[in-house]
Every structure is written in C-alpha cells, then in structure tokens.
Short mmCIF file of C-alpha atoms and ligand atoms in Angstrom, two decimals:
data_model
loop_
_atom_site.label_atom_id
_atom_site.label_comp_id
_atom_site.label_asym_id
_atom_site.label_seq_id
_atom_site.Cartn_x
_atom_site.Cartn_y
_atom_site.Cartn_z
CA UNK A 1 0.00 0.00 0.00
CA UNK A 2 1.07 3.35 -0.79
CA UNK A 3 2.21 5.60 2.38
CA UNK A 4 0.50 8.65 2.91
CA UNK A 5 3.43 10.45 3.50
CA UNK A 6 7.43 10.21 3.59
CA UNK A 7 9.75 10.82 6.37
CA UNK A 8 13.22 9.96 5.65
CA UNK A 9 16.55 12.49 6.50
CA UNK A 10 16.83 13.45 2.70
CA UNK A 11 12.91 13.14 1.69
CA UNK A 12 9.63 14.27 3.41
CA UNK A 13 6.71 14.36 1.28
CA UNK A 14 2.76 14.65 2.14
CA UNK A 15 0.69 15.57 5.00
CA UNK A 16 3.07 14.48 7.99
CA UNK A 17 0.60 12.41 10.68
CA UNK A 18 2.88 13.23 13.51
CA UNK A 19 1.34 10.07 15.15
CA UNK A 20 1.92 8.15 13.27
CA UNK A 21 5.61 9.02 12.63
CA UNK A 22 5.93 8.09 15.78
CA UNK A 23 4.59 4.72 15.76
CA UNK A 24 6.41 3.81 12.38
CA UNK A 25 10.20 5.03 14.58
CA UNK A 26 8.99 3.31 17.36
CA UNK A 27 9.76 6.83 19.55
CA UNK A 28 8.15 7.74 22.87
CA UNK A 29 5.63 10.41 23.25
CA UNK A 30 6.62 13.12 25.41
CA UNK A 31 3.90 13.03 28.58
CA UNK A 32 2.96 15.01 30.79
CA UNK A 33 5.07 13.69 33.62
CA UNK A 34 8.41 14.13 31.49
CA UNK A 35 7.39 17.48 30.93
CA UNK A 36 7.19 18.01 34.64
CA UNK A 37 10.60 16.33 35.11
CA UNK A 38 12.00 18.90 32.48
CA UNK A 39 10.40 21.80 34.00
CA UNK A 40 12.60 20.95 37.48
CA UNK A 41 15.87 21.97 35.95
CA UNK A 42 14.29 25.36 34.68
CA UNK A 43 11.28 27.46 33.12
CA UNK A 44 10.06 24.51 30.22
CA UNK A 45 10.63 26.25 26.90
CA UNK A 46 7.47 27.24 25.19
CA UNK A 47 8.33 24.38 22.16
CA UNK A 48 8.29 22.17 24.74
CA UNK A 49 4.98 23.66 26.23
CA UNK A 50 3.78 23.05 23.12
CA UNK A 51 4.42 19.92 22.01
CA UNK A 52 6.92 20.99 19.18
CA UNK A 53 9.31 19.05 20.62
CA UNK A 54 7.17 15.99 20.87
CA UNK A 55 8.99 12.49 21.12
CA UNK A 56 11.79 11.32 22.47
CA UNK A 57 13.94 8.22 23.04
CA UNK A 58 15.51 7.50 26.63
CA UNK A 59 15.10 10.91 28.25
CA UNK A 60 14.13 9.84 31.96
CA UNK A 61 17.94 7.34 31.84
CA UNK A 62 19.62 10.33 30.44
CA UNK A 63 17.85 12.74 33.88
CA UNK A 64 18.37 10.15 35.81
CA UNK A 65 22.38 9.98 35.04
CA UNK A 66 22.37 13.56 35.24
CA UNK A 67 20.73 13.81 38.72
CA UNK A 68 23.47 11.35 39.77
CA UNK A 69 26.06 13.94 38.53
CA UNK A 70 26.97 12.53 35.50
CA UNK A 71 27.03 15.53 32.79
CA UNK A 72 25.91 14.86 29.51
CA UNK A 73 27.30 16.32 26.03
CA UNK A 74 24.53 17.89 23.39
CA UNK A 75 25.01 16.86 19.79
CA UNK A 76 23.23 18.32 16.87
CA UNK A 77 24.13 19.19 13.06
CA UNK A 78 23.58 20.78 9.90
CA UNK A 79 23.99 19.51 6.46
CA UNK A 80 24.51 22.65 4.60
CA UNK A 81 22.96 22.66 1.22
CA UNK A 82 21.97 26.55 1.32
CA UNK A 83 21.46 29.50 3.22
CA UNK A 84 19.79 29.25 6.66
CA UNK A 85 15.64 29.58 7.01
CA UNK A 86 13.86 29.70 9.94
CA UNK A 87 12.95 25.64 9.98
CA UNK A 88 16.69 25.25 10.91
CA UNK A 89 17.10 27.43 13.65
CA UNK A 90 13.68 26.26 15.59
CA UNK A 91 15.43 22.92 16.78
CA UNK A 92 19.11 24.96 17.55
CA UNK A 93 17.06 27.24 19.68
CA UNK A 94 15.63 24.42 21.49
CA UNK A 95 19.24 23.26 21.99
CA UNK A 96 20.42 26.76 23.57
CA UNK A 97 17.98 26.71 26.04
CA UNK A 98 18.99 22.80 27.03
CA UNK A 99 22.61 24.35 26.89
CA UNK A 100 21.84 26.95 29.26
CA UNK A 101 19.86 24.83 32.07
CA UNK A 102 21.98 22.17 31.87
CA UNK A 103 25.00 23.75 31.60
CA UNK A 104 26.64 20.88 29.13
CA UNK A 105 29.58 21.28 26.10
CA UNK A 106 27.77 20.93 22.33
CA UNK A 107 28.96 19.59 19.57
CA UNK A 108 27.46 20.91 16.23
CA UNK A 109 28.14 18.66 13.18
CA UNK A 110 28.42 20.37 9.89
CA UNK A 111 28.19 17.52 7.33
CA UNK A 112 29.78 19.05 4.17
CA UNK A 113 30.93 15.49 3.01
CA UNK A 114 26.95 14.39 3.47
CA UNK A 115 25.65 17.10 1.05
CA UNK A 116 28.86 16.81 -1.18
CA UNK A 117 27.17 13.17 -1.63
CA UNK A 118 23.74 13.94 -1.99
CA UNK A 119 23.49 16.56 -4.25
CA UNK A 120 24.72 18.43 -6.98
CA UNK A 121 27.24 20.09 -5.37
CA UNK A 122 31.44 21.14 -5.16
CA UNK A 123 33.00 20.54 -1.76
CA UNK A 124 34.09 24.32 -2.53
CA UNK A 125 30.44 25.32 -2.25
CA UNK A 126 29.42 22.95 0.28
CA UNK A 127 32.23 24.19 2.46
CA UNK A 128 31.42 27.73 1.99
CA UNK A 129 27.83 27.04 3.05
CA UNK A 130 29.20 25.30 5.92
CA UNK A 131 30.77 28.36 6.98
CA UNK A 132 27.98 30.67 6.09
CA UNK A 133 25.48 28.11 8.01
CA UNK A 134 27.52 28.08 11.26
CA UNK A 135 27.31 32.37 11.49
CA UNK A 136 23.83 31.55 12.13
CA UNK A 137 23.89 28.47 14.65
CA UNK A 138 26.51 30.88 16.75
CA UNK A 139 23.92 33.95 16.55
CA UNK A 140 21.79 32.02 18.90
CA UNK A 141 23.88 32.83 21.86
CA UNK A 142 25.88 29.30 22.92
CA UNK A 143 28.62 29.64 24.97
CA UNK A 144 31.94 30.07 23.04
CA UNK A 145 33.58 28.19 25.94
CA UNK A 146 31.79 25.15 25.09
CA UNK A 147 30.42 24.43 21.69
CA UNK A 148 32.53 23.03 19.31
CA UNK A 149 32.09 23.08 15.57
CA UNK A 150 32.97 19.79 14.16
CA UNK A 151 33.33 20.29 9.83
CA UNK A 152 33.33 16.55 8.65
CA UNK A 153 36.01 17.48 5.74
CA UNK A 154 38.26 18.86 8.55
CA UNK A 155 37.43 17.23 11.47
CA UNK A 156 37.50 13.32 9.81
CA UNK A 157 40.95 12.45 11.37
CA UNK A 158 39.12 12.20 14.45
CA UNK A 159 35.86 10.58 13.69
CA UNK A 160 37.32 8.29 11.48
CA UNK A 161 38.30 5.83 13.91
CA UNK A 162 34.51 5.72 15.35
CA UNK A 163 32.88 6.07 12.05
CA UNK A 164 34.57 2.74 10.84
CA UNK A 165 33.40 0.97 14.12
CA UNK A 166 30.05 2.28 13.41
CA UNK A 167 30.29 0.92 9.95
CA UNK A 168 31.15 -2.40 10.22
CA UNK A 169 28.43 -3.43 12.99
CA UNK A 170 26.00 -1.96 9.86
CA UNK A 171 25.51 -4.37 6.94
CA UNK A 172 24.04 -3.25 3.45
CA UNK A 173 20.43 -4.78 4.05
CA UNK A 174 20.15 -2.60 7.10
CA UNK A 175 21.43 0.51 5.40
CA UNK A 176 19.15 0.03 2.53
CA UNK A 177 16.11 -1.00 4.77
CA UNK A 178 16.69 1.80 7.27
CA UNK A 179 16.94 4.80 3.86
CA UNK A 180 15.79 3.23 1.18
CA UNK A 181 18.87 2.90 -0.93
CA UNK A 182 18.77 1.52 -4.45
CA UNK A 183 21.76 -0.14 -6.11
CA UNK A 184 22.33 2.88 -8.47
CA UNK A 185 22.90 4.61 -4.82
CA UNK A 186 26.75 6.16 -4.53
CA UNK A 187 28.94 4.04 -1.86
CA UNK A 188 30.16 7.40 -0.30
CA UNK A 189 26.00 7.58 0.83
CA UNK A 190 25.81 4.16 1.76
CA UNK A 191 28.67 5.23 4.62
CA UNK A 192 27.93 8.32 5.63
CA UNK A 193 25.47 7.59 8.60
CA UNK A 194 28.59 6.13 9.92
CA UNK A 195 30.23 9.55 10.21
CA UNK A 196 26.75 11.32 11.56
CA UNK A 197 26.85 8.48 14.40
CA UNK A 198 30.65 9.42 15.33
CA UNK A 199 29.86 12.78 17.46
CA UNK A 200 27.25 10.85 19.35
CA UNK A 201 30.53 8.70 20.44
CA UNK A 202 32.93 11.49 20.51
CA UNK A 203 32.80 12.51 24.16
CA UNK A 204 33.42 8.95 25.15
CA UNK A 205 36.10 8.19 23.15
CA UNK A 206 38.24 11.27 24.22
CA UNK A 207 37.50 11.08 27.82
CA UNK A 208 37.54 7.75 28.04
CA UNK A 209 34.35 7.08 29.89
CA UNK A 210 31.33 7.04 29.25
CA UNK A 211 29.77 10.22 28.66
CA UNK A 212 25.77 10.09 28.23
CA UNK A 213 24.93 11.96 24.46
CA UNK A 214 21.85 13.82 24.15
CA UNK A 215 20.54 14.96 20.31
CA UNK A 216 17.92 17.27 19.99
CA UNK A 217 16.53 17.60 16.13
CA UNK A 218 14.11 17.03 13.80
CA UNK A 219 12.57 13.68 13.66
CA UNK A 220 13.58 13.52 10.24
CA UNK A 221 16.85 12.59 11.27
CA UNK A 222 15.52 9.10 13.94
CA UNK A 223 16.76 6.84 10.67
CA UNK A 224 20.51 7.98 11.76
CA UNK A 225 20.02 7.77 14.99
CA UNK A 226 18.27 4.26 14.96
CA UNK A 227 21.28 2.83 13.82
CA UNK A 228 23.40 4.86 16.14
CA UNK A 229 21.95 3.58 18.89
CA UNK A 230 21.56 -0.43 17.57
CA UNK A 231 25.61 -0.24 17.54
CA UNK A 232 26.28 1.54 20.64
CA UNK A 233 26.22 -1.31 23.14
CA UNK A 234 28.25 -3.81 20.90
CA UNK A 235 31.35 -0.88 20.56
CA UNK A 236 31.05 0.56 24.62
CA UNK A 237 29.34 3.38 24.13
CA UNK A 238 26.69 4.11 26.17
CA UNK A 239 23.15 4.98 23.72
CA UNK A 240 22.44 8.76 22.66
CA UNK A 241 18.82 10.19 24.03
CA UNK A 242 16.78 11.63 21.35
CA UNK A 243 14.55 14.55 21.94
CA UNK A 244 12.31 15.20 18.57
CA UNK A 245 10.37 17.94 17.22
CA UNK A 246 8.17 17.99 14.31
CA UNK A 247 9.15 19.78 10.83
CA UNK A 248 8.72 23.88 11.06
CA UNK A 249 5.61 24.52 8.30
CA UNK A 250 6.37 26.25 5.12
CA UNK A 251 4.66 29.81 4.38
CA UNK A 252 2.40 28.02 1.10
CA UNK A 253 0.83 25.91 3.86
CA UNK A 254 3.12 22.69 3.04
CA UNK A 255 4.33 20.63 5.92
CA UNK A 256 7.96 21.67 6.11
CA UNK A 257 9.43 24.82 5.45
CA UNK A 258 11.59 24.14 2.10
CA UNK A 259 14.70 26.33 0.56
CA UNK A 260 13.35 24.45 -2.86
CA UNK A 261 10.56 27.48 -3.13
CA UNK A 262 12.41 30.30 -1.92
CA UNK A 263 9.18 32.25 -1.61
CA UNK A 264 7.72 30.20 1.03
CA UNK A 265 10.57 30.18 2.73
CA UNK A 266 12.00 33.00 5.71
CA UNK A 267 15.84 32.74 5.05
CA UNK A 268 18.39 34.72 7.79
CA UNK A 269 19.55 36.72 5.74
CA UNK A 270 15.78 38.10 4.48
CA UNK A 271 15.69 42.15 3.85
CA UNK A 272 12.61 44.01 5.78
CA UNK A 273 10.83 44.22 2.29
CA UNK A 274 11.44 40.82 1.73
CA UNK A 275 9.69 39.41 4.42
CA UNK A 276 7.15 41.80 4.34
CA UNK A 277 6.13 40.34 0.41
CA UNK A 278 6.85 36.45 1.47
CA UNK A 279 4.43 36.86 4.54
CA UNK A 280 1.83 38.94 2.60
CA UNK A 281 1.61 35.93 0.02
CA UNK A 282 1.30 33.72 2.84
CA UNK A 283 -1.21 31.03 3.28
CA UNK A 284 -3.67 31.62 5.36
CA UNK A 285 -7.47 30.24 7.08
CA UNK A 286 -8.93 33.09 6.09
CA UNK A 287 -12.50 33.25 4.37
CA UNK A 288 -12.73 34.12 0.62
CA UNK A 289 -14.46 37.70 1.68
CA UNK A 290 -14.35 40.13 4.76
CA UNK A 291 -17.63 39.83 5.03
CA UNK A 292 -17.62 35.78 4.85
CA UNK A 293 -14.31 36.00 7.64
CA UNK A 294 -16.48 38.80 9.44
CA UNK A 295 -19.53 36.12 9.62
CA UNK A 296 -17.70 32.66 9.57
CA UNK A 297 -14.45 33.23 10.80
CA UNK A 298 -11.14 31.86 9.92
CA UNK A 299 -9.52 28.54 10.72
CA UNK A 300 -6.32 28.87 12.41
CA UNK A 301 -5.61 25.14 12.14
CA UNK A 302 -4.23 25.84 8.65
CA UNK A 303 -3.04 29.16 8.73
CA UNK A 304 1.17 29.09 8.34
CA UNK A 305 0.58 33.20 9.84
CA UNK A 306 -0.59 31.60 13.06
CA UNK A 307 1.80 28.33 12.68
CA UNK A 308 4.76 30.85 12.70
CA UNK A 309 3.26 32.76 15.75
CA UNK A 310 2.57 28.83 17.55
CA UNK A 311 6.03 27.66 16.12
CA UNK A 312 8.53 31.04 17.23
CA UNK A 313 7.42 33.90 17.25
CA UNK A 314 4.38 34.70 19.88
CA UNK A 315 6.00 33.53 23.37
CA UNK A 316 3.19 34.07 25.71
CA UNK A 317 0.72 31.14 25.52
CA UNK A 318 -2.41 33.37 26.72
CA UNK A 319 -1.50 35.37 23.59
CA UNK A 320 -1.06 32.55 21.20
CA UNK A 321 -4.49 31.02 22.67
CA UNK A 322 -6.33 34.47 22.22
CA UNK A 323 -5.27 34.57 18.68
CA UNK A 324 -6.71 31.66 17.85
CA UNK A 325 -10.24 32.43 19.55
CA UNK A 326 -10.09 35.76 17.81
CA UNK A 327 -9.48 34.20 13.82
CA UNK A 328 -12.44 32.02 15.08
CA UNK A 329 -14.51 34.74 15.91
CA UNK A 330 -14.05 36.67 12.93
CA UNK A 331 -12.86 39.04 15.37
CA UNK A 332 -9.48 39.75 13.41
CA UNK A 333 -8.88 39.61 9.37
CA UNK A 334 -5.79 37.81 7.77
CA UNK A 335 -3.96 41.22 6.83
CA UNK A 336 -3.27 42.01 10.01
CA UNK A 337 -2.57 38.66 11.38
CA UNK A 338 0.17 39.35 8.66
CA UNK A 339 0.98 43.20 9.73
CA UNK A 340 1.69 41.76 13.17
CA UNK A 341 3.96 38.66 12.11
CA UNK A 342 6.16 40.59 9.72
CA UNK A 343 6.78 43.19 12.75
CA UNK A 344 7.54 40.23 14.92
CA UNK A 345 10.07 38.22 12.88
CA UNK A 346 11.37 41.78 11.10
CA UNK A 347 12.46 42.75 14.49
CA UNK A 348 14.27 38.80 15.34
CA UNK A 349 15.74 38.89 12.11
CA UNK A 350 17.21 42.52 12.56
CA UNK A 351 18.78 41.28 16.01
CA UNK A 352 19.64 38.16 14.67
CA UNK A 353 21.46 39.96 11.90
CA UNK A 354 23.80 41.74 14.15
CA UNK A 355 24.23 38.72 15.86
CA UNK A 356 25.15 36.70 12.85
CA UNK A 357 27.81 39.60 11.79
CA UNK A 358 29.61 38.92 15.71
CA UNK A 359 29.47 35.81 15.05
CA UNK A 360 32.59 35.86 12.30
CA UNK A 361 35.12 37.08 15.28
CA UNK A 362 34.50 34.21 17.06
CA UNK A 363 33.89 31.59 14.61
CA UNK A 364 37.16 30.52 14.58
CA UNK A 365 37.56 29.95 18.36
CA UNK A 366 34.50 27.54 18.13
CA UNK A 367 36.45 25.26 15.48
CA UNK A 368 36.67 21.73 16.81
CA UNK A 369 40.48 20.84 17.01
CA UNK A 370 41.85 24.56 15.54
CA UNK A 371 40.55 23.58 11.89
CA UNK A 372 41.20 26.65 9.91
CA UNK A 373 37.68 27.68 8.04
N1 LIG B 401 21.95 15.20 8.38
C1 LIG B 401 21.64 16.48 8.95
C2 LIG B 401 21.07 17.40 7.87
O1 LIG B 401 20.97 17.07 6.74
C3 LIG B 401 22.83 17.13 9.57
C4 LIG B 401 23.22 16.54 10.89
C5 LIG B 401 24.42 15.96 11.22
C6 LIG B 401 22.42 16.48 12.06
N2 LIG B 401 24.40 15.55 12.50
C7 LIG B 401 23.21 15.85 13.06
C8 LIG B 401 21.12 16.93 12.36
C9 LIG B 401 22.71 15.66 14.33
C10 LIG B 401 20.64 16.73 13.63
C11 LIG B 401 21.42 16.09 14.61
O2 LIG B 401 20.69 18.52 8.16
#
C-alpha cells in the first residue's frame, strides 16, 4: 500500500501524521510527567509547552544519570545545502535553552561530506555554506567556551576511527532498509550515517568514559540515529537520548518549510521588504471575503501566519491562545494577522542579523580541534 506520506533524512513528502511518525520510529511520546521532570531543571521552553518538541527516546535514563552527577554532552548538526531559514534554527534554539539549564559542552556537526554526496554540489560550495550556516547556529547565543564546531572534511581524522566501528556493525540490508537505498545509490551515501553516528561517540572516546549523548533535532533525522543507537552497546558506548520535534511549516501551507521554493521560505539573511512580500503571500485560514471572515471566521488550524506565531514567534501562551479564539470569531482579518507577524520576525531577524555579523570574530575559536575555516 502506498504511504501517505514520507519521512526519511533526505525526503519528506505529504501531510506528515505526527502520530503516526511516531509509531512507524517506534519513539516515545513526550507526557505530561516528562514534561514536569523537564520543567525541574528550569522554566520549560514554550516548544516544549507546546508539544513541538514531541517524542523522544531515553530521556528519563539520560535525567536520571544527570541527577546522579553525571554531565551529559549535546550533539546536533547541519547539512549545509543553502542559506539558513527559519525551519533550521527552531530545533538549535531548542538546543540553547537545554545548553543553558543544563550547563553541558555541544557539539554541532556540519556535514559538508553528506551534502557533497547527496546533491549536486562542489565541496568548494558545500564548504562555503558550511561556513555561512555556522554564522547563524553561533547567533543564537551558545557559549563560546563550550560548543565546538565539528566540519566533517576537517574534522574526519578524528571521527574516522569511530565512524569505521560504526560501519562495520551496519551491513548493506540494514542501510538500505533503514533509507531506502537503491543499487544505483553512490557508496560514499551508503557510509555516511557512519560519520553522523561518530559525534554521538565522541565525548566517550576522548574522555575515556562514558559520557551520556543527548541529540535534539528534527525527527527527520531518527533513521541515523536508529542505527546509532543499535551499535552503541556492541562498541562501549553508552546509547544517545533523542529529543524530537516535528518539521517547522512552510509559508504556502506545506508541511515543512523548504529552501526548494524560496518564496515560502524565511531565510536569515531576508531584507525588511522581503519578508514583508513572502508573509503577505502567505497562506492563510482566512474566508474568501471580509464579510464571509467577518460572519464565519477563519480557521487557524491551517493558517502558516498563526503556525509561525505557535512555532517562534508569539512567546506568551495566553496570547497565542487568544489569537486563535479571535481568527475564530471573525474578530481579526488575515492582513493584520500578517501586519503583526512581519513586525515580529522583522524585528528577530534585525537582532539576529547583528548577531550573525559577531558571530565571524569568534567563529574561529568555536572550530573543533583549531581547523582553519
Ligand atoms: N543530516 C543532517 C542534515 O541534513 C545534519 C546533521 C548531522 C544532524 N548531524 C546531526 C542533524 C545531528 C541533527 C542532529 O541537516
């Protein structure tokens, strides 16, 4: 039977039935009383309030380690295959606040070697992107003194030794069962999860211990992490905990925001005007008339304007909540649902900007092992 939809880490397709992701990875809901255990260490982030972040694997071992003093390390990545939208930073943002409460090192993974393999691109470009890419993960705010940026083309001396563990406890029928691959597929592909595995590991193999691994990210990427955590018991390492959100909506109303239609799509690096025209083509619940919208009202279910203000950008819950009952109403029309969102991100994206322009003096500080970018 055809699927519905497609989740995989290079593919996702259809109407994503969050649910049923779930069930198909075989991930854990995140309930109420985990929620409560996260709100202990600190004041639980609003995507976690709100059931962005939404699954997990092996949270409650990785607290309970933690409340016996055992620090863990944060691992999360980027492939970069173009210039930063707003879908990628939702899950790093998620990771700042877990840096801050928790007070633990990160490692961010830039996989130029993955995109190198899996599209049409140079190393030259993907590199470039890389660097371009990490301005933005920086701009968030994580502490200089421990993040580490770990670029695969630089960094490989290191995970190499891991990566081939990894790689020989993972035969081809797995691979191909766990992706999809085809026989036309490129070997370099058919290794790489190998070498997105090897950070999980990283903090173990140069302490020498074992050091408990926690990956916040997109669910998109539970394929990966599936087979990182099959292999971890056969090579020592201890499993990585997964904390998952779901996909950050595009502005046409799709399920994932997508740099393939750059009009849907908040990048970074977006001008005032810009945003201003991508949000004003937005899709939207609105009615086909004022006077319908006036009557009827609008259904915020749909509406990427309110999906932004649910996913980022409206932080008080009452707010968000009000909102919604007003669209319902027909209390408030579409246009300035859209006035108020393009204020809103214009105003991130201008202090994010600054940010990101910082963020070159100390980029090279945050190299893992000195690499030169
Ligand atoms: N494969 C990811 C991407 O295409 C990049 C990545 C590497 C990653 N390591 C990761 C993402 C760890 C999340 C967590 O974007």
């Amino acid at each position: 039977m055809a699927e519905s939809f497609t989740v995989t880490p290079w593919e996702v397709t259809g109407d994503i039935d969050y649910e049923e992701l779930q069930r198909r990875f075989g991930t854990t809901p995140i309930d109420d009383a985990l929620l409560r255990r996260l709100g202990g260490y600190g004041d639980l982030h609003m995507m976690l309030r709100r059931g962005i972040f939404y699954s997990h694997r092996d949270m409650n071992t990785l607290l309970d380690e933690y409340d016996k003093g055992s620090r863990f390390v944060l691992y999360t990545g980027r492939g970069p295959s173009g210039s930063t939208h707003l879908g990628h930073i939702m899950p790093w943002i998620l990771n700042k606040w877990l840096q801050d409460v928790f007070d633990v090192p990160m490692y961010f993974q830039m996989t130029d070697d993955e995109k190198f393999l899996f599209k049409d691109l140079t190393l030259g470009e993907t590199r470039s992107m890389a660097y371009d890419n990490a301005l933005d993960f920086i701009a968030l705010g994580f502490d200089p003194e421990k993040t580490k940026i770990i670029l695969d083309t630089e960094n490989i001396k290191t995970l190499y030794p891991i990566a081939l563990k990894v790689s020989k406890k993972v035969n081809f029928s797995t691979a191909r069962a766990v992706f999809g691959f085809e026989n036309s597929t490129n070997i370099g592909s058919i290794f790489f999860t190998a070498v997105q595995s090897a950070p999980a590991f990283l903090a173990t193999e140069l302490q020498g211990r074992q050091v408990p691994c926690l990956i916040p990210c997109g669910i998109d990427q539970d394929p990966h992490f599936r087979v990182s955590r099959d292999v971890a018991p056969g090579l020592g390492y201890p499993k990585p905990s997964m904390l998952y959100c779901k996909m950050f909506p595009g502005l046409g109303g799709g399920d994932k925001m997508s740099s393939s239609d750059p009009n849907a799509t908040i990048f970074t690096t977006d001008t005032p005007k810009k945003v201003k025209s991508k949000i004003g083509r937005a899709f939207t619940g609105g009615r086909v008339s004022v006077d319908e919208q006036r009557k009827l009202g609008g259904n915020p279910e749909v509406c990427a304007v309110f999906k932004y203000n649910f996913y980022m950008f409206e932080k008080d819950d009452r707010k968000v909540e009000e909102m919604s009952d007003r669209c319902r109403r027909g209390e408030i029309l579409c246009g300035e649902c859209k006035a108020a969102l393009t204020e809103k991100i214009n105003v991130f994206l201008e202090g994010h900007q600054a940010k990101r322009e910082e963020a070159k003096e100390i980029i090279g500080s945050m190299a893992f092992e000195g690499f030169e970018w």
